[in-house]
Tab-separated table of C-alpha atoms in Angstrom:
chain	number	residue	atom	x	y	z
A	1	UNK	CA	0.195	0.076	0.145
A	2	UNK	CA	1.474	3.477	-0.899
A	3	UNK	CA	1.589	5.602	1.890
A	4	UNK	CA	-0.577	8.955	1.848
A	5	UNK	CA	2.305	11.325	2.320
A	6	UNK	CA	4.104	9.617	-1.000
A	7	UNK	CA	1.125	10.198	-2.991
A	8	UNK	CA	0.840	13.572	-1.931
A	9	UNK	CA	4.343	14.399	-2.512
A	10	UNK	CA	4.067	12.738	-6.111
A	11	UNK	CA	0.912	14.438	-6.669
A	12	UNK	CA	2.398	18.252	-5.702
A	13	UNK	CA	5.167	17.584	-8.383
A	14	UNK	CA	2.785	16.576	-11.155
A	15	UNK	CA	0.613	19.602	-10.416
A	16	UNK	CA	3.640	21.684	-11.377
A	17	UNK	CA	3.449	20.038	-14.677
A	18	UNK	CA	-0.247	20.158	-15.506
A	19	UNK	CA	-0.190	23.960	-15.457
A	20	UNK	CA	1.664	23.915	-18.887
A	21	UNK	CA	-0.184	20.978	-20.723
A	22	UNK	CA	-1.697	22.378	-23.971
A	23	UNK	CA	-5.433	21.931	-24.510
A	24	UNK	CA	-4.748	19.545	-27.255
A	25	UNK	CA	-2.914	17.383	-24.954
A	26	UNK	CA	-5.514	17.483	-22.493
A	27	UNK	CA	-8.441	16.512	-24.730
A	28	UNK	CA	-6.252	13.606	-26.286
A	29	UNK	CA	-5.668	12.398	-22.664
A	30	UNK	CA	-9.444	12.861	-21.927
A	31	UNK	CA	-10.290	10.556	-25.228
A	32	UNK	CA	-7.864	7.702	-24.011
A	33	UNK	CA	-8.984	7.826	-20.400
A	34	UNK	CA	-12.952	7.550	-21.631
A	35	UNK	CA	-11.859	4.493	-24.278
A	36	UNK	CA	-9.857	2.723	-21.108
A	37	UNK	CA	-13.041	2.970	-19.059
A	38	UNK	CA	-14.937	1.241	-21.695
A	39	UNK	CA	-12.085	-1.280	-22.172
A	40	UNK	CA	-11.959	-2.010	-18.570
A	41	UNK	CA	-15.537	-2.481	-17.927
A	42	UNK	CA	-15.417	-5.990	-17.145
A	43	UNK	CA	-12.675	-5.290	-14.333
A	44	UNK	CA	-14.784	-2.528	-13.046
A	45	UNK	CA	-18.075	-4.324	-12.915
A	46	UNK	CA	-16.301	-7.375	-11.363
A	47	UNK	CA	-14.985	-5.109	-8.449
A	48	UNK	CA	-18.369	-3.334	-8.375
A	49	UNK	CA	-20.251	-6.681	-7.703
A	50	UNK	CA	-17.843	-7.329	-4.838
A	51	UNK	CA	-18.489	-3.763	-3.384
A	52	UNK	CA	-22.249	-4.308	-3.678
A	53	UNK	CA	-22.348	-7.734	-2.106
A	54	UNK	CA	-20.251	-6.532	0.838
A	55	UNK	CA	-22.217	-3.413	1.086
A	56	UNK	CA	-25.627	-5.400	1.056
A	57	UNK	CA	-26.015	-5.617	4.488
A	58	UNK	CA	-25.076	-2.476	6.060
A	59	UNK	CA	-26.623	0.190	3.543
A	60	UNK	CA	-30.426	0.377	2.221
A	61	UNK	CA	-31.429	-0.766	-1.032
A	62	UNK	CA	-31.523	2.832	-2.048
A	63	UNK	CA	-28.086	3.463	-1.528
A	64	UNK	CA	-27.402	0.290	-3.080
A	65	UNK	CA	-28.416	1.707	-6.256
A	66	UNK	CA	-26.265	4.527	-5.839
A	67	UNK	CA	-23.348	2.321	-5.419
A	68	UNK	CA	-24.052	-0.062	-8.255
A	69	UNK	CA	-22.711	0.085	-11.807
A	70	UNK	CA	-23.720	-1.429	-15.234
A	71	UNK	CA	-22.428	-1.225	-18.695
A	72	UNK	CA	-24.865	1.840	-19.482
A	73	UNK	CA	-23.828	3.778	-16.258
A	74	UNK	CA	-20.007	2.955	-17.236
A	75	UNK	CA	-20.884	4.054	-20.643
A	76	UNK	CA	-22.052	7.332	-19.218
A	77	UNK	CA	-19.286	7.780	-17.094
A	78	UNK	CA	-17.078	7.716	-20.398
A	79	UNK	CA	-19.633	10.468	-21.882
A	80	UNK	CA	-19.014	12.635	-18.909
A	81	UNK	CA	-15.173	12.425	-19.563
A	82	UNK	CA	-15.352	13.147	-23.181
A	83	UNK	CA	-18.050	15.816	-22.649
A	84	UNK	CA	-15.212	18.112	-21.272
A	85	UNK	CA	-13.239	17.754	-24.755
A	86	UNK	CA	-15.567	20.018	-26.144
A	87	UNK	CA	-15.317	22.533	-23.450
A	88	UNK	CA	-13.261	25.757	-23.279
A	89	UNK	CA	-10.085	25.428	-21.454
A	90	UNK	CA	-10.256	27.608	-18.443
A	91	UNK	CA	-6.398	27.713	-17.689
A	92	UNK	CA	-5.073	31.167	-18.444
A	93	UNK	CA	-8.253	32.604	-19.376
A	94	UNK	CA	-8.014	36.195	-18.904
A	95	UNK	CA	-11.006	37.334	-16.758
A	96	UNK	CA	-10.466	40.931	-16.526
A	97	UNK	CA	-7.712	43.278	-18.393
A	98	UNK	CA	-6.957	47.105	-17.788
A	99	UNK	CA	-4.511	49.259	-18.899
A	100	UNK	CA	-3.350	51.834	-16.304
A	101	UNK	CA	-2.230	55.541	-16.996
A	102	UNK	CA	1.412	54.629	-16.389
A	103	UNK	CA	1.153	51.917	-19.071
A	104	UNK	CA	0.881	49.026	-16.609
A	105	UNK	CA	-1.297	46.238	-18.354
A	106	UNK	CA	-2.962	44.438	-15.577
A	107	UNK	CA	-4.643	41.067	-16.528
A	108	UNK	CA	-6.558	38.833	-13.866
A	109	UNK	CA	-5.733	35.497	-15.069
A	110	UNK	CA	-7.356	31.994	-14.423
A	111	UNK	CA	-4.943	29.382	-12.841
A	112	UNK	CA	-5.531	25.797	-11.232
A	113	UNK	CA	-5.490	25.597	-7.740
A	114	UNK	CA	-2.769	22.698	-7.986
A	115	UNK	CA	-3.574	19.680	-6.229
A	116	UNK	CA	-7.470	18.899	-5.369
A	117	UNK	CA	-8.045	16.362	-2.902
A	118	UNK	CA	-11.491	14.847	-3.112
A	119	UNK	CA	-13.042	12.559	-0.228
A	120	UNK	CA	-16.492	10.863	-1.310
A	121	UNK	CA	-18.357	7.994	-0.164
A	122	UNK	CA	-20.449	5.377	-2.100
A	123	UNK	CA	-20.899	6.883	-5.555
A	124	UNK	CA	-18.083	5.385	-7.957
A	125	UNK	CA	-18.827	7.800	-10.957
A	126	UNK	CA	-17.389	10.494	-8.639
A	127	UNK	CA	-14.093	8.981	-9.425
A	128	UNK	CA	-14.019	9.323	-13.060
A	129	UNK	CA	-16.171	12.780	-13.084
A	130	UNK	CA	-13.673	14.286	-10.557
A	131	UNK	CA	-10.443	13.011	-12.177
A	132	UNK	CA	-11.223	14.525	-15.408
A	133	UNK	CA	-12.382	17.831	-14.066
A	134	UNK	CA	-9.198	18.312	-12.308
A	135	UNK	CA	-7.090	17.034	-15.346
A	136	UNK	CA	-9.087	19.359	-17.658
A	137	UNK	CA	-8.669	22.333	-15.355
A	138	UNK	CA	-4.886	21.657	-14.650
A	139	UNK	CA	-5.039	20.329	-11.478
A	140	UNK	CA	-3.667	17.048	-10.008
A	141	UNK	CA	-6.167	15.118	-7.985
A	142	UNK	CA	-5.929	12.899	-4.807
A	143	UNK	CA	-9.032	10.721	-4.474
A	144	UNK	CA	-10.043	9.145	-1.269
A	145	UNK	CA	-13.109	6.728	-1.911
A	146	UNK	CA	-15.290	5.462	0.938
A	147	UNK	CA	-14.830	1.834	1.862
A	148	UNK	CA	-18.003	0.605	0.293
A	149	UNK	CA	-17.064	1.648	-3.205
A	150	UNK	CA	-13.075	1.383	-3.000
A	151	UNK	CA	-12.749	-1.790	-5.047
A	152	UNK	CA	-14.689	0.034	-8.076
A	153	UNK	CA	-13.150	3.366	-7.424
A	154	UNK	CA	-9.879	1.724	-7.634
A	155	UNK	CA	-10.558	-0.052	-10.815
A	156	UNK	CA	-11.812	3.174	-12.246
A	157	UNK	CA	-8.908	4.953	-11.127
A	158	UNK	CA	-6.547	2.459	-12.925
A	159	UNK	CA	-8.136	2.672	-16.234
A	160	UNK	CA	-8.079	6.357	-16.011
A	161	UNK	CA	-4.102	6.326	-15.394
A	162	UNK	CA	-3.911	3.822	-18.383
A	163	UNK	CA	-5.371	6.181	-20.512
A	164	UNK	CA	-3.006	9.098	-19.251
A	165	UNK	CA	-0.109	6.799	-19.757
A	166	UNK	CA	-0.860	5.969	-23.420
A	167	UNK	CA	-0.684	9.497	-24.281
A	168	UNK	CA	2.662	9.827	-22.499
A	169	UNK	CA	1.276	11.823	-19.392
A	170	UNK	CA	2.075	11.678	-15.858
A	171	UNK	CA	-0.068	8.933	-14.273
A	172	UNK	CA	0.287	10.976	-10.904
A	173	UNK	CA	-2.111	13.542	-11.909
A	174	UNK	CA	-4.971	10.954	-10.751
A	175	UNK	CA	-3.913	9.068	-7.772
A	176	UNK	CA	-6.534	7.282	-5.086
A	177	UNK	CA	-5.407	6.614	-1.513
A	178	UNK	CA	-5.621	2.680	-0.787
A	179	UNK	CA	-6.128	3.530	2.674
A	180	UNK	CA	-10.022	4.053	3.508
A	181	UNK	CA	-9.672	4.767	7.127
A	182	UNK	CA	-10.660	7.832	9.244
A	183	UNK	CA	-6.897	8.400	9.625
A	184	UNK	CA	-6.390	8.774	5.738
A	185	UNK	CA	-9.370	11.454	5.500
A	186	UNK	CA	-7.746	13.567	8.501
A	187	UNK	CA	-4.271	13.420	6.549
A	188	UNK	CA	-6.151	15.111	3.445
A	189	UNK	CA	-7.947	17.578	5.808
A	190	UNK	CA	-4.507	18.462	7.184
A	191	UNK	CA	-1.967	18.396	4.481
A	192	UNK	CA	-0.899	21.812	4.721
A	193	UNK	CA	1.336	22.691	1.866
A	194	UNK	CA	0.431	19.741	-0.408
A	195	UNK	CA	-3.534	19.978	-0.630
A	196	UNK	CA	-4.397	23.178	-2.349
A	197	UNK	CA	-8.234	22.674	-2.116
A	198	UNK	CA	-10.218	19.812	-0.384
A	199	UNK	CA	-13.685	18.817	-1.547
A	200	UNK	CA	-15.914	16.581	0.498
A	201	UNK	CA	-18.886	15.084	-1.373
A	202	UNK	CA	-21.013	12.750	0.897
A	203	UNK	CA	-23.360	12.821	3.933
A	204	UNK	CA	-23.660	15.483	6.627
A	205	UNK	CA	-21.201	13.650	9.015
A	206	UNK	CA	-18.429	13.658	6.460
A	207	UNK	CA	-19.015	17.459	5.267
A	208	UNK	CA	-19.084	18.800	8.690
A	209	UNK	CA	-15.801	16.698	9.776
A	210	UNK	CA	-13.993	18.441	6.713
A	211	UNK	CA	-15.312	21.839	7.443
A	212	UNK	CA	-14.751	21.598	11.397
A	213	UNK	CA	-11.086	19.708	11.090
A	214	UNK	CA	-9.522	20.886	7.744
A	215	UNK	CA	-6.212	23.074	7.861
A	216	UNK	CA	-6.808	23.417	4.307
A	217	UNK	CA	-8.918	25.032	2.177
A	218	UNK	CA	-12.453	23.348	1.718
A	219	UNK	CA	-15.238	23.953	-0.328
A	220	UNK	CA	-18.468	22.871	1.174
A	221	UNK	CA	-20.820	20.629	-1.047
A	222	UNK	CA	-23.809	20.356	1.078
A	223	UNK	CA	-26.854	18.033	1.696
A	224	UNK	CA	-29.787	18.425	-0.061
A	225	UNK	CA	-33.143	19.220	1.984
A	226	UNK	CA	-34.545	20.243	-1.456
A	227	UNK	CA	-38.235	21.723	-1.291
A	228	UNK	CA	-41.036	22.002	-3.904
A	229	UNK	CA	-43.428	24.508	-3.099
A	230	UNK	CA	-47.076	24.443	-4.526
A	231	UNK	CA	-48.565	27.797	-4.860
A	232	UNK	CA	-52.376	28.613	-4.756
A	233	UNK	CA	-51.926	29.570	-8.820
A	234	UNK	CA	-49.938	26.250	-9.627
A	235	UNK	CA	-51.177	24.083	-12.496
A	236	UNK	CA	-51.699	21.061	-9.975
A	237	UNK	CA	-50.830	18.458	-12.663
A	238	UNK	CA	-47.734	20.028	-13.391
A	239	UNK	CA	-47.174	20.529	-9.897
A	240	UNK	CA	-47.644	16.449	-9.296
A	241	UNK	CA	-45.463	15.551	-12.338
A	242	UNK	CA	-42.639	17.942	-11.191
A	243	UNK	CA	-43.017	16.183	-7.553
A	244	UNK	CA	-42.859	12.797	-8.776
A	245	UNK	CA	-39.902	13.205	-10.631
A	246	UNK	CA	-38.111	15.273	-7.961
A	247	UNK	CA	-38.815	12.552	-5.342
A	248	UNK	CA	-39.046	9.167	-7.448
A	249	UNK	CA	-36.536	9.345	-10.271
A	250	UNK	CA	-33.681	8.610	-8.216
A	251	UNK	CA	-34.146	9.462	-4.243
A	252	UNK	CA	-30.551	8.579	-3.245
A	253	UNK	CA	-29.146	11.897	-4.822
A	254	UNK	CA	-28.787	15.148	-3.109
A	255	UNK	CA	-30.978	16.919	-5.660
A	256	UNK	CA	-34.113	14.886	-4.826
A	257	UNK	CA	-36.807	16.439	-2.993
A	258	UNK	CA	-37.326	15.982	0.438
A	259	UNK	CA	-39.976	18.328	1.210
A	260	UNK	CA	-43.154	19.308	-0.351
A	261	UNK	CA	-44.996	22.665	1.100
A	262	UNK	CA	-48.611	23.148	-0.309
A	263	UNK	CA	-50.470	26.614	-0.102
A	264	UNK	CA	-53.281	26.083	2.214
A	265	UNK	CA	-56.215	27.211	-0.654
A	266	UNK	CA	-55.219	24.266	-2.765
A	267	UNK	CA	-54.255	21.716	-0.322
A	268	UNK	CA	-57.328	20.043	0.161
A	269	UNK	CA	-57.207	19.308	-3.615
A	270	UNK	CA	-53.574	18.889	-4.200
A	271	UNK	CA	-52.770	16.501	-1.483
A	272	UNK	CA	-55.031	13.691	-2.428
A	273	UNK	CA	-53.835	14.000	-5.818
A	274	UNK	CA	-50.360	13.664	-4.739
A	275	UNK	CA	-51.326	10.723	-2.653
A	276	UNK	CA	-53.062	9.177	-5.254
A	277	UNK	CA	-49.724	9.303	-7.555
A	278	UNK	CA	-47.037	8.705	-4.902
A	279	UNK	CA	-48.768	5.792	-3.018
A	280	UNK	CA	-52.013	4.255	-4.710
A	281	UNK	CA	-50.449	4.167	-8.266
A	282	UNK	CA	-47.092	3.374	-7.723
A	283	UNK	CA	-48.310	0.352	-5.671
A	284	UNK	CA	-50.644	-0.737	-8.343
A	285	UNK	CA	-47.788	-0.333	-10.757
A	286	UNK	CA	-45.502	-2.565	-8.681
A	287	UNK	CA	-43.067	0.104	-7.375
A	288	UNK	CA	-42.116	1.603	-4.369
A	289	UNK	CA	-44.657	3.879	-2.674
A	290	UNK	CA	-43.553	6.978	-1.115
A	291	UNK	CA	-44.215	7.462	2.605
A	292	UNK	CA	-45.497	10.926	3.383
A	293	UNK	CA	-44.745	12.324	6.802
A	294	UNK	CA	-47.326	15.290	7.199
A	295	UNK	CA	-47.850	18.327	9.578
A	296	UNK	CA	-50.942	18.654	11.164
A	297	UNK	CA	-52.823	20.122	8.469
A	298	UNK	CA	-51.787	17.813	5.880
A	299	UNK	CA	-52.583	14.770	7.977
A	300	UNK	CA	-56.169	16.256	8.691
A	301	UNK	CA	-56.655	16.285	4.878
A	302	UNK	CA	-55.262	13.050	4.118
A	303	UNK	CA	-56.863	11.251	6.747
A	304	UNK	CA	-60.259	10.755	4.750
A	305	UNK	CA	-58.574	9.398	1.606
A	306	UNK	CA	-56.718	6.423	2.804
A	307	UNK	CA	-58.074	3.002	2.249
A	308	UNK	CA	-57.168	-0.534	1.895
A	309	UNK	CA	-54.115	-0.647	4.325
A	310	UNK	CA	-52.539	2.300	2.433
A	311	UNK	CA	-52.848	4.490	5.610
A	312	UNK	CA	-49.611	2.946	6.387
A	313	UNK	CA	-47.877	5.518	4.027
A	314	UNK	CA	-49.174	8.423	5.942
A	315	UNK	CA	-47.608	9.367	8.887
A	316	UNK	CA	-47.419	12.036	11.509
A	317	UNK	CA	-44.148	14.242	10.788
A	318	UNK	CA	-41.845	13.912	13.690
A	319	UNK	CA	-39.534	16.730	15.203
A	320	UNK	CA	-36.794	15.997	12.736
A	321	UNK	CA	-38.500	15.111	9.530
A	322	UNK	CA	-38.391	18.899	8.034
A	323	UNK	CA	-34.667	18.735	8.756
A	324	UNK	CA	-33.608	15.478	7.166
A	325	UNK	CA	-32.066	14.287	3.947
A	326	UNK	CA	-33.976	10.895	3.582
A	327	UNK	CA	-32.198	9.701	0.447
A	328	UNK	CA	-35.032	7.362	0.379
A	329	UNK	CA	-38.863	7.000	-0.670
A	330	UNK	CA	-39.926	9.522	2.047
A	331	UNK	CA	-41.284	12.719	1.542
A	332	UNK	CA	-41.889	15.466	4.195
A	333	UNK	CA	-45.419	17.389	3.692
A	334	UNK	CA	-46.479	20.655	4.755
A	335	UNK	CA	-49.467	23.218	4.438
A	336	UNK	CA	-48.411	26.951	4.475
A	337	UNK	CA	-50.559	30.117	4.241
A	338	UNK	CA	-48.585	31.793	1.434
A	339	UNK	CA	-45.573	31.981	-0.657
A	340	UNK	CA	-43.814	34.499	1.983
A	341	UNK	CA	-44.657	31.529	4.612
A	342	UNK	CA	-43.204	28.992	2.324
A	343	UNK	CA	-40.007	31.068	1.982
A	344	UNK	CA	-39.968	31.407	5.564
A	345	UNK	CA	-39.897	27.675	5.968
A	346	UNK	CA	-37.354	27.240	3.345
A	347	UNK	CA	-34.996	29.727	4.993
A	348	UNK	CA	-35.581	27.919	8.538
A	349	UNK	CA	-34.996	24.280	7.065
A	350	UNK	CA	-33.202	24.264	3.922
A	351	UNK	CA	-29.524	23.180	3.284
A	352	UNK	CA	-29.545	26.053	0.629
A	353	UNK	CA	-29.077	23.398	-2.060
A	354	UNK	CA	-32.044	23.312	-4.275
A	355	UNK	CA	-35.594	24.516	-3.886
A	356	UNK	CA	-38.459	24.959	-6.172
A	357	UNK	CA	-41.907	26.834	-6.733
A	358	UNK	CA	-44.582	25.494	-9.141
A	359	UNK	CA	-47.035	28.673	-9.865
A	360	UNK	CA	-48.415	30.430	-12.909
A	361	UNK	CA	-48.502	33.819	-10.968
A	362	UNK	CA	-45.441	35.684	-11.962
A	363	UNK	CA	-45.560	37.677	-9.149
A	364	UNK	CA	-45.432	34.703	-6.751
A	365	UNK	CA	-42.573	33.119	-8.733
A	366	UNK	CA	-40.337	36.419	-8.858
A	367	UNK	CA	-40.812	36.744	-4.987
A	368	UNK	CA	-39.591	33.196	-4.545
A	369	UNK	CA	-36.656	33.347	-6.612
A	370	UNK	CA	-35.671	36.638	-5.022
A	371	UNK	CA	-36.450	35.336	-1.338
A	372	UNK	CA	-34.976	31.990	-1.246
A	373	UNK	CA	-31.371	31.892	-0.691
A	374	UNK	CA	-30.174	28.763	-2.339
A	375	UNK	CA	-27.676	27.719	-4.900
A	376	UNK	CA	-30.235	26.895	-7.258
A	377	UNK	CA	-33.923	28.202	-7.437
A	378	UNK	CA	-36.510	26.786	-9.816
A	379	UNK	CA	-39.651	27.824	-11.259
A	380	UNK	CA	-41.921	25.064	-12.449
A	381	UNK	CA	-39.205	22.689	-12.883
A	382	UNK	CA	-37.906	19.751	-11.045
A	383	UNK	CA	-34.947	19.880	-8.575
A	384	UNK	CA	-33.272	16.853	-10.133
A	385	UNK	CA	-31.814	19.365	-12.759
A	386	UNK	CA	-29.079	20.587	-10.389
A	387	UNK	CA	-26.314	18.710	-11.863
A	388	UNK	CA	-23.297	19.660	-13.785
A	389	UNK	CA	-24.391	17.791	-17.009
A	390	UNK	CA	-27.702	19.347	-17.108
A	391	UNK	CA	-26.173	22.854	-16.464
A	392	UNK	CA	-23.638	22.263	-19.567
A	393	UNK	CA	-20.621	21.796	-17.173
A	394	UNK	CA	-19.864	18.340	-18.630
A	395	UNK	CA	-19.621	16.301	-15.465
A	396	UNK	CA	-19.472	18.113	-11.794
A	397	UNK	CA	-17.424	17.904	-8.956
A	398	UNK	CA	-20.167	18.542	-6.681
A	399	UNK	CA	-22.608	21.281	-5.622
A	400	UNK	CA	-21.541	23.736	-3.620
A	401	UNK	CA	-24.052	25.316	-1.244
A	402	UNK	CA	-21.402	27.736	0.279
A	403	UNK	CA	-21.282	31.456	-1.106
A	404	UNK	CA	-17.354	31.922	-1.401
A	405	UNK	CA	-15.648	31.050	-4.371
A	406	UNK	CA	-18.364	28.673	-5.763
A	407	UNK	CA	-21.497	27.882	-5.548
A	408	UNK	CA	-24.191	25.244	-7.179
A	409	UNK	CA	-22.803	22.962	-9.669
A	410	UNK	CA	-19.077	22.884	-9.855
A	411	UNK	CA	-17.467	22.428	-13.072
A	412	UNK	CA	-14.142	23.525	-14.848
A	413	UNK	CA	-14.332	27.196	-14.017
A	414	UNK	CA	-14.759	26.400	-10.202
A	415	UNK	CA	-11.709	24.436	-10.038
A	416	UNK	CA	-9.582	27.530	-10.654
A	417	UNK	CA	-8.390	30.564	-8.725
A	418	UNK	CA	-6.752	33.588	-10.203
A	419	UNK	CA	-3.779	35.666	-10.299
A	420	UNK	CA	-2.597	38.872	-11.484
A	421	UNK	CA	-0.232	39.309	-14.433
A	422	UNK	CA	1.248	43.002	-14.690
A	423	UNK	CA	3.077	43.552	-17.710
A	424	UNK	CA	5.136	46.974	-17.830
A	425	UNK	CA	8.022	48.790	-19.666
A	426	UNK	CA	10.452	49.692	-16.781
A	427	UNK	CA	7.821	51.553	-14.579
A	428	UNK	CA	8.561	52.398	-10.873
A	429	UNK	CA	6.384	53.808	-8.156
């Protein structure tokens, strides 16, 4: 097992080379990396099968889906790598340029951070996304996978490194820690002088530990307690379609809806429709029904529509349910007085990730968009679009919920800092 300190030292050296790579060389290597992923699909799937089998006793079925790969998901990973080829190279981009009265030309230039470390949990596709983004943006990356996904992540990393080697590039631009203990994560958090940027991707506990313990710069990629508010002026059919997608298309991801808020004037009509769609229809179709955890007003409305044993899917909301990222087929449901009340509820309970309003009232939509302080605010669309690929960034490093440096889906530009390059002709002060 290669020591963490050795990996960090080689990553630091590799980062010094990465800045000088031309766009043509980077794009050629990205194509080779994508091809290497496809070529290694059997090894990756074999490793993933072992990861899934080991994890089956300790994580939920929904999280197993998050961990699992198949051929189409590996092809999607390769497509994410290839998507970066078409995007502009962010390195060396002149952000601002000014000529002073004394003739000095001052340019604000985009440059890589250097060594970017990523700590993540049970999503092996993060391995290829993070590595490809770091490489195209001129950064070396050090990956630290969770133990549940390590075998898969290790095989993915091996394939990506083969792609680099094929093009004559330094394999140490992409490295993975073989130590999945807590100590290795702590080592990255405290690697001053070696790690220029740390990005945690995972649950609340991981992110909290990084924010509190790290001595290196951290970008907080937040948990997603995402809300959809159904306004009095909502098209209710549109609303139920959006909520079904936001909750059930992939409940284990951070942009899935966790809370539904409904205006009191339409709650009596809308909540039975929501119950029919998320519970009765899904049961009749052989799908997993959504458990609705309701506040008092929502419970009173739904108590009269349950029948045939389906009432087990309607429960009273507990004290923590409006502050929980379920990552499962569970939805907290509340009734509010108006759009202002919805915005106030979100301000109190949101993780500032992605929140949506469904309404045909422009004034209500504009108020919601201005008042809700989240990385992504939607009007009449599912929160599931908060994603680098959907935002045209290729793939993504994560969803930043903080306000400094980066916010929302993080792509190539967000993996850059800047410096000032000042050109003169002998000027002195």
